[in-house]
Coordinates of C-alpha atoms in Angstrom, one line a residue:
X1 CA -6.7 69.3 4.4
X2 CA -4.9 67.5 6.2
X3 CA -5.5 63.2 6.8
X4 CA -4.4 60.7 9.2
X5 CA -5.8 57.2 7.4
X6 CA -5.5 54.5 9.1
X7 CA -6.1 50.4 7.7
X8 CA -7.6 48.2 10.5
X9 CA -8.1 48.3 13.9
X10 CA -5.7 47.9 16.9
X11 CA -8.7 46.0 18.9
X12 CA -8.7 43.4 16.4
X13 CA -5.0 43.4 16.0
X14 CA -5.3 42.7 20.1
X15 CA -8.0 39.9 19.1
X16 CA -5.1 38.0 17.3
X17 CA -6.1 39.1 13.6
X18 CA -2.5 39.5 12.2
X19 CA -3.1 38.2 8.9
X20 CA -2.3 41.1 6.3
X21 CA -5.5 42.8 4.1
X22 CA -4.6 45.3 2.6
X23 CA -1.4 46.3 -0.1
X24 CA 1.9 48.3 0.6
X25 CA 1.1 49.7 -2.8
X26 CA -2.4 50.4 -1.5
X27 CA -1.4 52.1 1.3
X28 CA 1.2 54.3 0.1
X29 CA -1.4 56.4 -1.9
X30 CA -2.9 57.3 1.3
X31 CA 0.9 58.6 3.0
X32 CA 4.4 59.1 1.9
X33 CA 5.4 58.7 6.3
X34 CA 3.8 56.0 9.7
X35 CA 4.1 53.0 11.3
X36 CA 2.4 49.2 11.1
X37 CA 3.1 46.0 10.9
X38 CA 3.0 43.1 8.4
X39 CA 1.8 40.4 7.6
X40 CA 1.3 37.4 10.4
X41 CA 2.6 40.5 13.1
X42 CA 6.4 40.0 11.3
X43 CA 7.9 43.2 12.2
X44 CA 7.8 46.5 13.0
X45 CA 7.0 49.1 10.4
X46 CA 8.6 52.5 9.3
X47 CA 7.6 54.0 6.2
X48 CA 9.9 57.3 5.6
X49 CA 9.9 59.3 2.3
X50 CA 7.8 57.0 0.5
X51 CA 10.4 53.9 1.5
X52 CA 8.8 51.0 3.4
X53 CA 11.6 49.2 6.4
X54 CA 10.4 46.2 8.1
X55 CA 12.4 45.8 11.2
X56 CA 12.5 42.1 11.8
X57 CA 12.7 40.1 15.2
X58 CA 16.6 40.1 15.1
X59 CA 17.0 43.5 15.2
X60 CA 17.9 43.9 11.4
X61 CA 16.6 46.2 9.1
X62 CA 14.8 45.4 5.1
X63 CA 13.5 48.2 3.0
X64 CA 10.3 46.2 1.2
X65 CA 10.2 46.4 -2.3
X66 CA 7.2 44.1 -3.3
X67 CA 4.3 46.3 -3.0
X68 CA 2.2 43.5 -2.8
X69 CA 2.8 42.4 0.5
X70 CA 0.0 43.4 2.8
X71 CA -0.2 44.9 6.3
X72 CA -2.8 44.2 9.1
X73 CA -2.6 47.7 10.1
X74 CA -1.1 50.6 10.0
X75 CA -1.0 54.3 9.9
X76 CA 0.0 56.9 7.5
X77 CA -0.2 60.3 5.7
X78 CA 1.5 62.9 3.8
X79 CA 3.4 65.4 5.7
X80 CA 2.5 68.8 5.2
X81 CA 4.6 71.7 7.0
X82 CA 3.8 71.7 10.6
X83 CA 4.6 73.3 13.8
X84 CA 8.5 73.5 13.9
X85 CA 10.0 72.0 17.4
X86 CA 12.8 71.4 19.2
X87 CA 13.9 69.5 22.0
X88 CA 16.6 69.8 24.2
X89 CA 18.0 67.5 26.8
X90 CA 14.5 65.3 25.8
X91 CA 13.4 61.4 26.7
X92 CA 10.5 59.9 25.4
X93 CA 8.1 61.1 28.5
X94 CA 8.5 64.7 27.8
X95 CA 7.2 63.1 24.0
X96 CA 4.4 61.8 25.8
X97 CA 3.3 64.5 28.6
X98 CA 4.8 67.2 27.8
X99 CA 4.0 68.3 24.2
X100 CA 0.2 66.9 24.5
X101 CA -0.1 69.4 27.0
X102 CA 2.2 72.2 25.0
X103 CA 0.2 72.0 21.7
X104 CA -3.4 70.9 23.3
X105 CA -3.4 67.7 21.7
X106 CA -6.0 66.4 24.1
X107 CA -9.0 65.9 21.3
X108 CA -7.0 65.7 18.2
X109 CA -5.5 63.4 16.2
X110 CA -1.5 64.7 15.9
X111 CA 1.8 63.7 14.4
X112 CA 5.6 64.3 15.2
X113 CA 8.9 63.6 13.0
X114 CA 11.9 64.1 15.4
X115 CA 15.3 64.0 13.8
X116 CA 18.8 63.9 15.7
X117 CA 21.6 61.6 17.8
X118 CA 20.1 59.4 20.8
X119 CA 22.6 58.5 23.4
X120 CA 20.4 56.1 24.8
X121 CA 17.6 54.1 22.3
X122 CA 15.3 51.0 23.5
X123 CA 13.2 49.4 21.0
X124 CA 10.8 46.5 20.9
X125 CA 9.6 44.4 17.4
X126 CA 7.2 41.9 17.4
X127 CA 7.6 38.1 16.3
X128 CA 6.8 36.9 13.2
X129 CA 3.5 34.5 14.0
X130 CA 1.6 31.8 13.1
X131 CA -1.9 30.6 12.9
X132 CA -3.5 29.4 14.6
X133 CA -2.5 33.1 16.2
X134 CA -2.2 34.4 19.6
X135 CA -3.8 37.3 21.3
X136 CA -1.7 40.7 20.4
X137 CA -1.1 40.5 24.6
X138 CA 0.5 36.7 24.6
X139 CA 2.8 38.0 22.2
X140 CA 4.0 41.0 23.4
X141 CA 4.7 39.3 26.9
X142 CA 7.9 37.5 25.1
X143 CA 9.3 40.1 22.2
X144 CA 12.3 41.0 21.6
X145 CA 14.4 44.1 23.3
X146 CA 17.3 45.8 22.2
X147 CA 19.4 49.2 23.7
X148 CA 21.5 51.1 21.9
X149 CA 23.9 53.9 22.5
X150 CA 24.9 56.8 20.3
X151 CA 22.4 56.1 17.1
X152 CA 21.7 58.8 14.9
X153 CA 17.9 58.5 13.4
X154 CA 14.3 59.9 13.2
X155 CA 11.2 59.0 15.2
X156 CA 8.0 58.9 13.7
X157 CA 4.5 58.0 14.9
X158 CA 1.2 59.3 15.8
X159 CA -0.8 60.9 19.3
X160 CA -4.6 59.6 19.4
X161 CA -6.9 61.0 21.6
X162 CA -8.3 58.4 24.3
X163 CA -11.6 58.3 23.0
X164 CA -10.4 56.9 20.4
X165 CA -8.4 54.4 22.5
X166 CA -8.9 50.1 21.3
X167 CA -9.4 52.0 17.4
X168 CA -5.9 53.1 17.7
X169 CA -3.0 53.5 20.3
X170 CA -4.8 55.8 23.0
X171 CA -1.9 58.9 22.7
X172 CA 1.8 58.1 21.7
X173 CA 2.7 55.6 19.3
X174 CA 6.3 55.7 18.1
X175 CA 8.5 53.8 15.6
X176 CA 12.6 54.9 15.1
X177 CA 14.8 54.5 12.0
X178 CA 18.1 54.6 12.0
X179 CA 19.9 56.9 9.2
X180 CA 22.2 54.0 8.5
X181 CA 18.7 51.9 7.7
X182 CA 20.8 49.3 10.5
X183 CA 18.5 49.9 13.5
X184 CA 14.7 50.5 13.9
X185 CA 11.6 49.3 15.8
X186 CA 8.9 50.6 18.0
X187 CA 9.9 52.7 20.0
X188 CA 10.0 52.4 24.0
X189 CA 12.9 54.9 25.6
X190 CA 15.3 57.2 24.7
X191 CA 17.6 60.1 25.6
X192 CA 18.7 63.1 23.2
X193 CA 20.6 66.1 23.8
X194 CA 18.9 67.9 20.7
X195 CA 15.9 66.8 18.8
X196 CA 14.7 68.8 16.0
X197 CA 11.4 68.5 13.8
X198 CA 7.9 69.1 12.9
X199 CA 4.4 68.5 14.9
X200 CA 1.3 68.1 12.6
X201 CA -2.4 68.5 13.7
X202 CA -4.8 66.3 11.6
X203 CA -8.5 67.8 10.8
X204 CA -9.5 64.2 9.6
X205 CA -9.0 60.9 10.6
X206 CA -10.0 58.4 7.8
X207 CA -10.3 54.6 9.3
X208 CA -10.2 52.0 6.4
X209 CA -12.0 48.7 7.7
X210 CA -10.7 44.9 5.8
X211 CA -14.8 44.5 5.2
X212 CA -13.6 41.1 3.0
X213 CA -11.4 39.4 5.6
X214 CA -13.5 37.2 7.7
X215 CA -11.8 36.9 10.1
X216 CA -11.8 40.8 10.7
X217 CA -15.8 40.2 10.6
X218 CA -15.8 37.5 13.0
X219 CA -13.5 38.6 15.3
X220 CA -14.1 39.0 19.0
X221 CA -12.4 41.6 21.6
X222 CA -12.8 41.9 25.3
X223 CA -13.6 44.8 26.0
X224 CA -14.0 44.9 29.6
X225 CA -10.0 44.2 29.7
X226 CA -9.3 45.8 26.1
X227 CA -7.9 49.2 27.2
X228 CA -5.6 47.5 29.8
X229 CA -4.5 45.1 27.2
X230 CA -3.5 47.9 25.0
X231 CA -1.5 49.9 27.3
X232 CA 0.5 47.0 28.4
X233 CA 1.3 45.5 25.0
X234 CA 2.4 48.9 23.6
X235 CA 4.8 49.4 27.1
X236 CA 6.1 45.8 27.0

């Protein structure tokens, strides 16, 4: 059986909740592979193979070693074989409307692993922050950008149905690595002459709550403005 789990929420990421609650160690017994964050929003992260990267602020790359730093939220699982794809001539938007619509992704929780050369890559990681913290929004208003040409690397990330949209990222949500561990970050455009890969369809979708972190149990969303929050912090 295969299991997306997920630790956190992304609506109380968007409240401002960045402070980390819950182990790299921990984690990595629920996924080998997925994205997150860290502790006080520092970084983007990319677990690959069982090997945690944090992609800082100025654009370079650490693998984590202590286990015992802790993560706000993320998402992870252990790949099983999947639907074998290619992708030819492919930017990020046939990622996000074409293979929903190819593989019927509309109601299901999904995950891809893309492998190749990107003549084009733009990429996005979050400031490290501090309390008292912003809104998730104030933050991604000012983060920093980088382009790249000619980087050979793998995409990872996950496709969430809308319903499930302020729990998660409402459909694509994409981190790259680098194979020279150099360049990495969430992922925001790219072009590829040839991708190739795996797509995996998830029949459960665990969500593991921080039930001791008070300020996970006192936190407070918007939600009439919650969904348009989300979708411009994870386009900025």
């Amino acid at each position: 059986m295969t299991t997306l789990y997920e630790h956190g929420t992304l609506a109380s990421l968007m409240a401002g909740n960045f402070e980390g609650t819950l182990s790299l160690k921990e984690l990595l017994k629920h996924g080998s592979i997925g994205v997150g964050t860290f502790n006080d929003l520092d970084g983007e992260g990319i677990i690959l193979d069982g090997h945690v990267y944090q992609a800082e602020s100025s654009g370079k790359i650490n693998e984590i070693t202590d286990l015992e730093q802790k993560v706000p939220f993320a998402s992870v699982h252990f790949p099983e074989q999947g639907e074998k794809i290619e992708l030819n001539n492919t930017d990020i938007k046939v990622i996000e409307d074409e293979l929903p619509r190819k593989f019927n992704l509309r109601n299901v929780f999904a995950a891809v692993k893309l492998h190749g050369e990107l003549s084009y890559l733009h990429t996005r990681i979050a400031p490290k922050q501090e309390k008292p913290y912003p809104s998730f929004l104030e933050v991604s208003k000012d983060q920093p950008e980088f382009t790249y040409e000619n980087v050979s690397g793998t995409i990872i990330g996950y496709y969430a149905p809308a319903i499930f949209d302020t729990v998660t990222a409402g459909g694509w949500h994409l981190h790259f690595l680098s194979d020279d561990r150099q360049i990495g970050g969430h992922l925001l455009d790219f072009k590829s002459k040839k991708l190739v890969g795996n797509l995996e369809v998830f029949e459960t979708f665990e969500q593991h709550f921080p039930i001791y972190n008070q300020e996970f149990r006192n936190g407070k969303v918007n939600l009439d403005t919650l969904r348009q929050d989300i979708a411009s912090s994870e386009k900025a």
